[in-house]
Short mmCIF file of C-alpha atoms and ligand atoms in Angstrom, two decimals:
data_model
loop_
_atom_site.label_atom_id
_atom_site.label_comp_id
_atom_site.label_asym_id
_atom_site.label_seq_id
_atom_site.Cartn_x
_atom_site.Cartn_y
_atom_site.Cartn_z
CA MET A 1 -0.17 0.01 0.12
CA LYS A 2 2.55 2.09 0.91
CA GLN A 3 5.03 1.77 -2.12
CA ALA A 4 2.32 2.46 -4.23
CA PHE A 5 1.44 5.88 -2.25
CA SER A 6 4.55 6.71 -2.89
CA LEU A 7 5.34 5.71 -6.88
CA ASN A 8 2.17 7.81 -7.35
CA TRP A 9 4.49 11.50 -5.58
CA LYS A 10 7.81 10.02 -7.37
CA PHE A 11 5.55 10.21 -10.30
CA THR A 12 3.83 13.86 -9.11
CA LEU A 13 6.65 15.66 -7.70
CA PHE A 14 8.79 14.71 -11.08
CA ILE A 15 6.14 16.20 -13.12
CA VAL A 16 4.97 18.90 -11.54
CA GLY A 17 9.34 19.88 -11.14
CA LEU A 18 9.52 19.53 -15.20
CA LEU A 19 6.46 21.87 -14.77
CA LEU A 20 8.37 24.14 -12.23
CA PHE A 21 11.39 23.83 -14.48
CA THR A 22 9.71 25.04 -17.73
CA ILE A 23 7.99 27.30 -16.11
CA GLY A 24 10.94 29.31 -14.46
CA LEU A 25 12.88 28.81 -17.56
CA LEU A 26 10.33 30.42 -19.09
CA SER A 27 9.93 33.18 -17.05
CA PHE A 28 13.67 33.79 -16.67
CA PHE A 29 13.50 34.09 -20.57
CA VAL A 30 10.73 36.20 -21.30
CA LEU A 31 11.32 39.05 -18.03
CA LYS A 32 15.42 39.06 -19.33
CA GLY A 33 13.50 40.00 -22.86
CA VAL A 34 11.55 42.71 -21.62
CA HIS A 35 14.63 43.82 -19.01
CA GLU A 36 16.64 44.21 -22.17
CA TYR A 37 13.68 46.24 -24.49
CA GLN A 38 12.96 48.26 -21.68
CA THR A 39 16.49 49.64 -20.64
CA LYS A 40 17.36 49.78 -24.79
CA GLN A 41 13.93 51.69 -25.13
CA ARG A 42 15.07 54.07 -21.98
CA GLU A 43 18.64 54.96 -23.85
CA VAL A 44 17.01 56.32 -27.11
CA VAL A 45 14.58 58.03 -25.22
CA MET A 46 17.13 59.87 -23.28
CA GLN A 47 19.38 59.70 -26.33
CA ARG A 48 16.35 62.05 -27.99
CA GLN A 49 15.85 64.10 -24.85
CA THR A 50 19.34 65.47 -24.74
CA ASP A 51 19.52 65.55 -28.37
CA PHE A 52 16.91 68.15 -28.39
CA ALA A 53 18.22 69.54 -24.91
CA HIS A 54 21.30 70.50 -27.48
CA LEU A 55 18.98 73.08 -29.68
CA PRO A 56 18.16 76.11 -27.45
CA ILE A 57 21.48 74.86 -25.62
CA ARG A 58 23.44 75.63 -29.00
CA GLU A 59 21.63 78.09 -30.08
CA LEU A 60 22.03 80.69 -27.32
CA PHE A 61 25.87 79.35 -27.32
CA VAL A 62 26.68 80.93 -30.73
CA THR A 63 24.41 84.33 -29.88
CA GLU A 64 26.85 84.24 -26.55
CA SER A 65 30.26 83.42 -28.27
CA ARG A 66 31.95 86.15 -26.35
CA LEU A 67 31.82 84.12 -23.30
CA ASP A 68 33.49 81.05 -23.04
CA SER A 69 32.16 78.00 -21.27
CA GLN A 70 32.00 78.54 -18.03
CA ALA A 71 30.48 81.75 -17.82
CA PHE A 72 28.13 80.48 -20.47
CA MET A 73 27.52 77.92 -18.40
CA GLN A 74 27.47 79.85 -15.22
CA LEU A 75 25.04 82.90 -17.13
CA GLN A 76 22.69 81.22 -18.96
CA GLY A 77 22.74 77.74 -16.91
CA GLN A 78 19.38 78.23 -14.93
CA LYS A 79 17.71 79.59 -17.98
CA LEU A 80 18.42 76.64 -20.15
CA ALA A 81 17.62 73.89 -16.85
CA VAL A 82 13.97 75.58 -17.22
CA GLU A 83 13.26 75.91 -20.92
CA ILE A 84 14.36 72.45 -21.08
CA GLY A 85 12.55 71.06 -17.83
CA ALA A 86 10.30 72.73 -19.49
CA THR A 87 10.07 71.81 -23.30
CA SER A 88 10.77 68.18 -22.30
CA GLY A 89 8.46 67.68 -19.04
CA LEU A 90 11.45 66.11 -16.35
CA HIS A 91 13.59 67.96 -14.07
CA VAL A 92 16.72 68.54 -16.00
CA MET A 93 19.21 69.77 -13.92
CA LEU A 94 22.72 71.83 -15.46
CA TYR A 95 25.79 71.31 -14.63
CA ASN A 96 29.27 73.57 -15.81
CA LEU A 97 32.53 71.99 -16.43
CA LYS A 98 33.90 71.71 -13.11
CA GLY A 99 30.81 69.90 -11.77
CA GLU A 100 29.21 72.44 -10.28
CA LEU A 101 25.19 72.93 -10.66
CA VAL A 102 23.88 75.54 -13.04
CA GLY A 103 20.50 75.30 -14.05
CA ASP A 104 17.69 73.53 -12.36
CA SER A 105 14.20 73.29 -14.14
CA LEU A 106 12.50 72.38 -10.54
CA PRO A 107 14.69 74.30 -7.44
CA MET A 108 12.64 73.63 -4.81
CA ALA A 109 12.75 69.86 -5.56
CA GLY A 110 15.71 69.86 -3.30
CA LYS A 111 19.26 70.03 -3.48
CA LYS A 112 21.12 67.13 -5.22
CA SER A 113 23.81 65.14 -3.41
CA ALA A 114 27.29 65.75 -3.78
CA ILE A 115 28.55 64.53 -6.67
CA ASP A 116 28.47 61.17 -8.26
CA GLU A 117 30.13 58.68 -9.77
CA ALA A 118 27.90 59.07 -12.57
CA LEU A 119 28.63 63.00 -13.07
CA GLN A 120 32.21 61.95 -13.04
CA ARG A 121 31.48 60.19 -15.55
CA ALA A 122 29.93 62.57 -18.14
CA LEU A 123 32.17 65.33 -17.15
CA GLN A 124 34.49 63.19 -18.61
CA ASN A 125 32.69 63.11 -22.23
CA GLN A 126 30.30 59.84 -21.27
CA ILE A 127 26.88 58.74 -21.59
CA ALA A 128 25.26 57.37 -17.39
CA TYR A 129 23.36 56.47 -15.59
CA TYR A 130 21.54 54.57 -12.82
CA LEU A 131 17.73 53.79 -11.39
CA LYS A 132 17.55 55.77 -7.48
CA GLY A 133 14.15 54.21 -6.59
CA ASP A 134 12.20 54.06 -9.36
CA MET A 135 13.51 57.55 -10.64
CA LEU A 136 16.00 57.59 -13.86
CA ASN A 137 19.40 59.51 -13.50
CA TYR A 138 20.86 60.07 -17.13
CA PHE A 139 23.73 62.17 -17.17
CA ALA A 140 25.35 63.21 -21.14
CA PRO A 141 27.78 65.66 -21.49
CA VAL A 142 26.69 69.38 -23.68
CA GLN A 143 29.13 69.92 -26.14
CA GLY A 144 29.43 73.28 -27.42
CA MET A 145 30.53 74.37 -30.80
CA ASP A 146 33.29 72.42 -30.43
CA ALA A 147 34.15 70.35 -26.77
CA GLN A 148 32.22 70.11 -23.84
CA ILE A 149 31.06 72.41 -22.17
CA GLY A 150 29.62 70.89 -19.15
CA VAL A 151 26.73 67.89 -17.76
CA ILE A 152 22.78 68.09 -18.23
CA HIS A 153 21.23 65.67 -16.22
CA PHE A 154 17.58 64.07 -16.35
CA GLN A 155 15.69 63.03 -13.45
CA ALA A 156 12.81 61.15 -15.25
CA SER A 157 10.59 58.11 -13.35
CA SER A 158 10.78 55.11 -14.36
CA ARG A 159 7.52 53.64 -12.50
CA GLU A 160 5.50 52.84 -16.09
CA HIS A 161 8.54 50.54 -16.67
CA LEU A 162 8.74 49.15 -13.62
CA ASP A 163 5.07 48.66 -13.25
CA PHE A 164 5.15 46.44 -16.46
CA PHE A 165 7.52 43.70 -15.17
CA GLN A 166 6.42 43.74 -11.85
CA ASN A 167 3.18 42.89 -13.50
CA LEU A 168 4.79 40.49 -15.88
CA PHE A 169 6.74 38.97 -12.87
CA TYR A 170 3.41 38.22 -10.75
CA LEU A 171 2.16 37.36 -13.60
CA PHE A 172 5.11 34.33 -14.78
CA LEU A 173 4.58 33.65 -10.35
CA GLY A 174 0.62 33.15 -10.96
CA VAL A 175 0.29 31.78 -13.83
CA GLY A 176 3.28 29.30 -12.40
CA ALA A 177 1.00 28.52 -9.07
CA PHE A 178 -1.95 28.33 -10.49
CA VAL A 179 -0.26 25.43 -13.44
CA LEU A 180 2.11 23.81 -10.20
CA THR A 181 -0.84 23.69 -7.97
CA LEU A 182 -2.81 21.74 -10.89
CA SER A 183 -0.42 19.91 -12.51
CA LEU A 184 0.04 18.24 -8.94
CA VAL A 185 -4.26 18.01 -8.08
CA LEU A 186 -4.77 16.31 -11.21
CA GLY A 187 -0.81 14.52 -11.39
CA LEU A 188 -1.90 12.40 -8.45
CA LEU A 189 -5.47 12.02 -9.26
CA TYR A 190 -4.42 10.57 -12.70
CA MET A 191 -2.03 8.61 -10.52
CA ASN A 192 -4.10 7.44 -7.67
CA ARG A 193 -5.95 5.48 -11.39
CA HIS A 194 -2.43 3.45 -12.04
CA ALA A 195 -1.02 3.15 -8.29
CA LYS A 196 -5.31 1.92 -7.74
CA ALA A 197 -4.15 -0.45 -10.48
CA ILE A 198 -1.15 -1.52 -9.27
CA ILE A 199 -2.41 -2.28 -5.67
CA LYS A 200 -5.33 -4.26 -7.38
CA LEU A 201 -2.12 -6.25 -9.06
CA LYS A 202 -0.01 -7.00 -6.59
CA MET A 203 -2.90 -8.47 -4.19
CA ALA A 204 -3.42 -10.83 -7.34
CA THR A 205 -0.15 -11.64 -6.83
CA ASP A 206 -0.48 -11.98 -2.98
CA GLN A 207 -3.86 -14.24 -3.64
CA ILE A 208 -1.29 -16.31 -6.74
CA ARG A 209 0.58 -16.59 -3.27
CA GLN A 210 -1.94 -18.63 -1.11
CA GLY A 211 -3.32 -20.12 -3.08
CA LYS A 212 -6.11 -18.81 -4.57
CA PHE A 213 -5.62 -18.45 -8.64
CA LEU A 214 -7.68 -16.44 -10.87
CA THR A 215 -10.55 -16.74 -12.28
CA SER A 216 -10.10 -14.00 -15.08
CA PRO A 217 -7.83 -10.95 -15.83
CA ILE A 218 -7.60 -8.63 -12.71
CA LEU A 219 -7.06 -5.45 -15.34
CA ARG A 220 -9.17 -4.64 -18.85
CA ARG A 221 -6.92 -2.25 -20.62
CA GLN A 222 -5.01 -1.57 -23.72
CA ASP A 223 -1.67 -0.76 -22.11
CA GLU A 224 1.43 -1.84 -19.76
CA LEU A 225 -0.36 -2.70 -17.32
CA GLY A 226 -3.60 -4.44 -18.85
CA ALA A 227 -0.18 -5.92 -20.61
CA LEU A 228 0.68 -6.97 -16.84
CA SER A 229 -2.50 -8.62 -15.63
CA ASP A 230 -2.77 -11.17 -18.69
CA GLY A 231 0.40 -12.16 -17.62
CA ILE A 232 0.05 -12.36 -14.32
CA PHE A 233 -3.39 -14.52 -15.18
CA GLU A 234 -1.84 -16.88 -17.70
CA MET A 235 0.92 -17.12 -14.55
CA SER A 236 -1.55 -17.69 -12.30
CA ALA A 237 -3.28 -20.71 -14.81
CA ALA A 238 -0.70 -21.66 -15.93
CA ILE A 239 0.64 -22.48 -12.35
CA GLN A 240 -2.89 -23.67 -11.30
CA THR A 241 -2.19 -26.50 -14.85
CA ASN A 242 1.36 -26.85 -13.28
CA ILE A 243 0.06 -28.02 -9.92
CA LYS A 244 -2.17 -30.06 -11.75
CA THR A 245 -0.56 -31.95 -13.62
CA GLN A 246 2.63 -32.24 -10.84
CA ARG A 247 -0.49 -33.96 -8.47
CA ASN A 248 -2.19 -36.22 -10.61
CA PHE A 249 1.27 -37.75 -12.00
CA ILE A 250 2.11 -38.35 -8.21
CA ASN A 251 -1.06 -40.20 -7.99
CA ASN A 252 -1.03 -42.19 -10.75
CA ILE A 253 2.38 -42.61 -9.46
CA SER A 254 1.83 -43.67 -6.60
CA HIS A 255 -0.77 -46.01 -7.72
CA GLU A 256 1.33 -47.67 -10.79
CA PHE A 257 4.19 -48.47 -8.30
CA LYS A 258 1.22 -49.63 -5.46
CA THR A 259 0.01 -52.41 -8.22
CA PRO A 260 3.17 -54.36 -8.97
CA LEU A 261 4.66 -54.16 -5.48
CA THR A 262 1.10 -55.13 -4.20
CA SER A 263 0.74 -58.34 -5.97
CA ILE A 264 5.24 -59.06 -5.27
CA LYS A 265 4.26 -58.71 -1.90
CA ALA A 266 0.78 -61.17 -2.59
CA TYR A 267 3.25 -63.77 -3.89
CA THR A 268 6.28 -64.04 -1.46
CA ASP A 269 3.41 -64.08 1.16
CA LEU A 270 1.61 -66.92 -0.84
CA LEU A 271 5.45 -68.77 -0.70
CA ASP A 272 5.75 -68.45 2.66
CA MET A 273 3.14 -69.92 3.35
CA TYR A 274 3.12 -72.73 1.13
CA GLU A 275 6.77 -73.46 0.60
CA ASP A 276 6.18 -76.84 -1.04
CA ASP A 277 3.68 -75.57 -3.49
CA PRO A 278 5.75 -76.46 -7.02
CA ASN A 279 3.04 -74.90 -8.59
CA LEU A 280 2.00 -72.31 -6.70
CA ILE A 281 7.00 -71.46 -6.83
CA ARG A 282 7.13 -71.43 -10.87
CA GLU A 283 3.38 -69.29 -10.77
CA GLY A 284 5.24 -66.87 -8.45
CA ARG A 285 8.57 -66.49 -10.23
CA ALA A 286 7.50 -65.41 -12.96
CA ALA A 287 4.57 -63.50 -11.80
CA ILE A 288 7.28 -61.56 -9.17
CA ALA A 289 10.30 -61.56 -12.78
CA LYS A 290 7.08 -59.39 -14.29
CA GLU A 291 6.16 -56.92 -11.90
CA SER A 292 10.06 -56.36 -10.94
CA GLU A 293 10.61 -56.03 -14.42
CA ARG A 294 7.33 -53.49 -14.42
CA LEU A 295 8.97 -51.34 -12.32
CA TYR A 296 11.98 -51.09 -12.84
CA ASP A 297 10.98 -49.93 -16.31
CA LEU A 298 8.65 -47.40 -14.16
CA VAL A 299 11.63 -46.67 -11.90
CA ASP A 300 13.57 -45.75 -15.22
CA LYS A 301 10.86 -43.99 -17.26
CA VAL A 302 9.62 -41.73 -14.34
CA LEU A 303 13.60 -40.56 -13.73
CA LYS A 304 14.08 -40.22 -17.12
CA LEU A 305 11.45 -37.77 -18.06
CA ALA A 306 12.02 -35.91 -14.38
CA ALA A 307 15.09 -35.82 -15.76
CA LEU A 308 14.08 -34.47 -19.34
CA ASP A 309 12.62 -30.73 -18.46
CA LYS A 310 16.32 -30.00 -14.97
CA TYR A 311 18.86 -32.02 -17.33
CA GLU A 312 18.62 -30.02 -21.06
CA PHE A 313 23.19 -30.24 -20.95
CA GLU A 314 23.22 -33.70 -21.09
CA GLN A 315 21.65 -33.15 -25.04
CA HIS A 316 24.23 -33.78 -26.94
CA PRO A 317 23.75 -33.11 -30.85
CA GLU A 318 25.33 -33.81 -33.50
CA GLN A 319 24.77 -35.68 -37.11
CA VAL A 320 22.90 -38.20 -36.77
CA GLU A 321 22.40 -40.99 -39.79
CA LEU A 322 19.11 -41.87 -40.01
CA HIS A 323 19.47 -45.18 -42.21
CA SER A 324 21.83 -47.09 -40.17
CA LEU A 325 20.89 -45.39 -37.14
CA LEU A 326 16.84 -47.44 -37.67
CA GLU A 327 18.83 -50.95 -38.71
CA ASP A 328 20.49 -50.12 -35.70
CA VAL A 329 17.20 -50.72 -33.84
CA CYS A 330 15.23 -52.78 -35.98
CA SER A 331 17.68 -55.00 -35.57
CA ARG A 332 17.99 -54.86 -32.05
CA MET A 333 14.45 -55.49 -31.54
CA LYS A 334 14.08 -58.50 -33.81
CA GLY A 335 14.51 -60.52 -31.02
CA LYS A 336 11.75 -59.57 -29.14
CA ALA A 337 9.53 -59.48 -32.65
CA GLY A 338 10.75 -62.80 -33.00
CA LYS A 339 9.28 -63.58 -30.10
CA PHE A 340 6.10 -62.54 -31.00
CA GLY A 341 5.81 -63.93 -34.59
CA ILE A 342 6.57 -60.08 -35.97
CA THR A 343 8.13 -59.60 -39.25
CA ILE A 344 9.91 -55.97 -38.96
CA THR A 345 10.46 -54.36 -42.00
CA THR A 346 12.35 -51.20 -43.53
CA GLN A 347 12.77 -48.60 -46.55
CA LEU A 348 15.04 -46.54 -45.47
CA GLU A 349 16.86 -43.78 -47.54
CA SER A 350 19.84 -41.88 -46.49
CA ALA A 351 19.24 -39.04 -44.34
CA VAL A 352 21.47 -36.88 -41.82
CA VAL A 353 19.68 -35.02 -38.80
CA TRP A 354 21.21 -32.94 -36.71
CA ALA A 355 20.00 -34.74 -32.53
CA ASP A 356 21.66 -36.46 -29.80
CA ARG A 357 22.03 -39.85 -30.47
CA GLU A 358 21.02 -41.21 -27.16
CA SER A 359 17.21 -39.80 -27.24
CA MET A 360 16.48 -40.76 -31.13
CA LEU A 361 17.56 -44.16 -30.11
CA HIS A 362 14.91 -43.66 -26.74
CA MET A 363 12.47 -42.66 -28.82
CA PHE A 364 12.68 -45.17 -31.81
CA ILE A 365 13.33 -48.07 -29.61
CA ASN A 366 10.36 -47.09 -27.47
CA LEU A 367 7.55 -46.75 -30.49
CA LEU A 368 8.74 -49.94 -31.77
CA ASP A 369 8.63 -51.18 -28.91
CA ASN A 370 4.74 -50.15 -29.17
CA ALA A 371 4.08 -51.40 -32.63
CA ILE A 372 5.51 -55.05 -30.95
CA LYS A 373 2.98 -54.44 -27.58
CA TYR A 374 0.15 -52.98 -29.60
CA ASN A 375 0.24 -55.05 -32.55
CA THR A 376 -1.59 -59.29 -33.89
CA GLU A 377 -0.65 -62.12 -34.29
CA HIS A 378 1.38 -63.01 -37.37
CA GLY A 379 1.23 -58.59 -37.95
CA THR A 380 3.66 -56.87 -39.60
CA VAL A 381 5.46 -52.99 -38.40
CA THR A 382 6.68 -50.97 -41.17
CA VAL A 383 9.62 -48.80 -40.52
CA THR A 384 10.24 -46.25 -43.50
CA ASN A 385 11.49 -42.67 -43.70
CA ARG A 386 11.55 -40.00 -46.27
CA ILE A 387 12.93 -36.56 -46.92
CA VAL A 388 9.78 -33.90 -46.80
CA GLN A 389 10.44 -30.02 -47.06
CA GLN A 390 13.84 -29.95 -45.50
CA GLN A 391 12.11 -32.20 -42.75
CA VAL A 392 12.35 -36.11 -42.16
CA GLU A 393 9.71 -37.64 -41.48
CA ILE A 394 9.86 -41.45 -39.57
CA GLU A 395 7.33 -43.32 -39.37
CA PHE A 396 6.33 -46.49 -37.35
CA ARG A 397 3.69 -48.96 -39.67
CA ASP A 398 2.09 -51.24 -37.30
CA THR A 399 -0.57 -53.48 -38.82
CA GLY A 400 -2.03 -54.02 -34.76
CA ILE A 401 -4.80 -53.12 -33.02
CA GLY A 402 -5.00 -49.57 -33.73
CA ILE A 403 -6.20 -46.57 -30.89
CA PRO A 404 -9.78 -44.99 -31.25
CA LEU A 405 -10.02 -41.68 -33.42
CA GLU A 406 -11.15 -39.92 -29.77
CA GLN A 407 -8.16 -41.22 -28.08
CA GLN A 408 -5.63 -40.10 -30.19
CA ALA A 409 -5.39 -37.19 -28.78
CA HIS A 410 -4.76 -38.57 -25.26
CA ILE A 411 -2.41 -41.49 -25.93
CA PHE A 412 1.16 -38.33 -25.22
CA GLU A 413 -0.28 -37.86 -21.85
CA PRO A 414 1.47 -39.30 -18.42
CA PHE A 415 0.36 -42.41 -18.18
CA TYR A 416 -2.84 -42.82 -20.73
CA THR A 417 -3.45 -45.91 -21.78
CA VAL A 418 -5.97 -47.15 -23.76
CA ASN A 419 -6.72 -50.41 -22.39
CA LYS A 420 -5.34 -51.03 -19.04
CA ASP A 421 -4.94 -54.44 -19.40
CA ARG A 422 -3.52 -55.06 -22.10
CA ALA A 423 -1.05 -51.99 -21.58
CA ARG A 424 -0.91 -53.80 -17.82
CA GLN A 425 0.21 -57.37 -19.69
CA TYR A 426 3.19 -56.08 -21.68
CA GLY A 427 4.05 -54.28 -18.66
CA GLY A 428 3.62 -51.01 -19.91
CA SER A 429 3.07 -47.76 -17.62
CA GLY A 430 1.48 -44.88 -19.92
CA LEU A 431 4.77 -43.26 -20.01
CA GLY A 432 6.29 -43.81 -23.05
CA LEU A 433 4.35 -41.84 -25.11
CA SER A 434 5.07 -39.02 -23.30
CA LEU A 435 9.00 -39.42 -23.03
CA VAL A 436 9.47 -39.75 -26.17
CA GLN A 437 7.21 -36.65 -27.53
CA HIS A 438 9.56 -34.54 -24.59
CA LEU A 439 12.18 -36.11 -26.39
CA VAL A 440 11.49 -35.41 -29.63
CA GLU A 441 10.92 -31.94 -28.99
CA GLN A 442 14.19 -32.06 -27.72
CA GLN A 443 15.31 -32.11 -31.02
CA HIS A 444 12.97 -29.53 -32.00
CA GLY A 445 10.48 -31.89 -34.24
CA HIS A 446 7.62 -32.86 -33.37
CA ILE A 447 5.16 -36.68 -33.15
CA ARG A 448 1.59 -36.97 -34.44
CA VAL A 449 -0.05 -40.58 -34.71
CA GLU A 450 -2.67 -41.83 -37.53
CA GLY A 451 -4.46 -44.58 -37.95
CA VAL A 452 -7.79 -46.16 -37.35
CA GLU A 453 -8.96 -48.34 -34.60
CA GLY A 454 -8.73 -52.30 -35.42
CA GLN A 455 -6.43 -51.76 -38.92
CA GLY A 456 -3.10 -50.15 -37.30
CA THR A 457 -2.07 -47.17 -35.48
CA SER A 458 1.24 -45.46 -37.52
CA PHE A 459 3.20 -42.74 -34.96
CA ILE A 460 5.13 -40.18 -37.60
CA VAL A 461 7.92 -37.71 -35.96
CA THR A 462 9.61 -35.52 -38.12
CA LEU A 463 12.63 -33.72 -36.95
CA PRO A 464 14.59 -31.16 -39.28
CA ILE A 465 17.34 -31.82 -41.07
CA GLN A 466 19.67 -28.18 -38.75
CA GLY A 467 22.28 -26.75 -40.25
CA VAL A 468 22.86 -29.73 -42.05
CA GLU A 469 20.53 -28.27 -45.99
CA LYS A 470 23.98 -29.77 -47.86
CA PHE A 471 23.58 -33.57 -47.10
CA THR A 472 21.12 -35.41 -48.79
CA SER A 473 23.63 -38.28 -48.19
CA TRP A 474 25.30 -40.20 -45.73
CA LYS A 475 27.79 -40.88 -48.81
CA GLN A 476 28.48 -37.02 -49.39
CA VAL A 477 28.34 -36.29 -45.51
CA GLU A 478 30.82 -38.85 -45.32
CA THR A 479 33.84 -37.51 -47.89
CA LEU A 480 33.08 -33.73 -46.11
CA LEU A 481 33.85 -35.18 -42.95
CA LYS A 482 37.21 -36.39 -43.99
P1 ADP B 1 2.71 -48.32 -22.57
O1 ADP B 1 3.96 -47.64 -22.20
O2 ADP B 1 1.35 -48.10 -21.75
O3 ADP B 1 3.02 -48.60 -23.89
P2 ADP B 1 2.64 -45.54 -24.06
O4 ADP B 1 3.06 -44.55 -23.33
O5 ADP B 1 3.88 -46.12 -24.83
O6 ADP B 1 2.91 -46.60 -22.44
O7 ADP B 1 0.89 -45.97 -24.85
C1 ADP B 1 0.27 -45.09 -24.24
C2 ADP B 1 -0.92 -45.54 -24.70
O8 ADP B 1 -0.88 -45.60 -26.00
C3 ADP B 1 -0.95 -47.55 -24.72
O9 ADP B 1 -1.31 -47.73 -23.54
C4 ADP B 1 -1.58 -47.83 -26.21
O10 ADP B 1 -2.90 -48.46 -25.23
C5 ADP B 1 -1.62 -47.13 -26.66
N1 ADP B 1 -0.71 -47.16 -28.25
C6 ADP B 1 0.81 -47.09 -27.98
N2 ADP B 1 1.68 -47.28 -28.93
C7 ADP B 1 0.82 -48.13 -29.90
C8 ADP B 1 0.10 -48.54 -31.00
N3 ADP B 1 1.75 -48.38 -31.49
N4 ADP B 1 -0.67 -50.00 -31.18
C9 ADP B 1 -1.94 -49.32 -30.54
N5 ADP B 1 -2.00 -48.56 -29.39
C10 ADP B 1 -0.44 -48.06 -28.91
#
């Protein structure tokens, strides 16, 4: 709960932070631009005022040419200051070259403070200005005919500029605060929706952990959370099936183990009781031998099946020539086939596959064994192989009892047997085909069954000719390997 909440805040604060940064940066540059524009504007206006002020000064200076600049400023300063003040509408002060005040358009406005730095610079023929409160103090040199004769000092209110700038600043501040609050609220509301979905998913995983599996996806939405929800649902279903399969598997194993053990125990008890019954001894020995054989086979297959999932690294794929491998398998099984009066025939062509030899041996022996076990008297088994579109098909066709169509889909399930009695009679456990299917899939192939009940069965294994597409015959491979 706490985690989702903090995620919610984390995302929202990130967005708010990002907005703050954007608005801050934007405000900074806009305000900076406005400030620069205002300064430039002020300089242009004041420069124009200075130029205007020069007209009456020069006019008078020409007519009073008998006076030097110092005397001229002393004499006419006040008059000029008032005149320029009247035309410009600003507070105007004039200084002589010594920096002494010689004219003031508003003498009642109070004495100017001590000579300041800006004045000093203006006396050195430079323009200088500063803002004091909302007052602009602008100093410019006054030029006579060919040299500086004094300094003019304008005092103008900057209130309007300052107000404009300040309003703009507060506007940015206000809009910023509003946008941030709004985004915080909306962000929290929006993220809350996602956080709630995440909490639901978390609760679902808790349920699964307690063994309560889901019956439908938790969320129905088209985004990543929807995909996660579907994933969790599928995972739940997979775990459920897995557990069920394992439970079934264990139940079946227990049952399959108990039957031969019960039989062995029953015979040993009977043999204890009737120690010298020759018929019972013969029958008991045969039964115990058969049941132990069955147990051995069962243990072997169960262990192999269990190991298959875990020990994939035990696979050692290599180029395997099918013709000779199948011939080898058939000759190994000839003895067993003979016992049941069954003939094995082959129609083989050369083909090379990339697979684990041991697994292939296991697969083919199992299929051939079934074809013999579930055959009819004097029946035949035909083993063929052919290349079909970069794949090899290996077929085990028998003339046996066949498998009913509706049961064909189940025979690869562990412990599934079509006829329990017949399977038991031949020591079958229902694990063989399951193991074969696993092995075939490990070789990246697949297996299918065909046939009609009472008319024999065909098991067809398809394996890819991987990495050796070039080789179609064993002869070619041999030459290349040399
Ligand atoms: P089992 O050890 O019982 O033979 P398998 O997994 O090999 O177990 O086979 C499962 C079942 O499929 C068998 O019990 C049998 O009923 C049926 N079956 C397998 N192969 C054949 C076949 N060639 N002909 C008829 N039925 C078969």
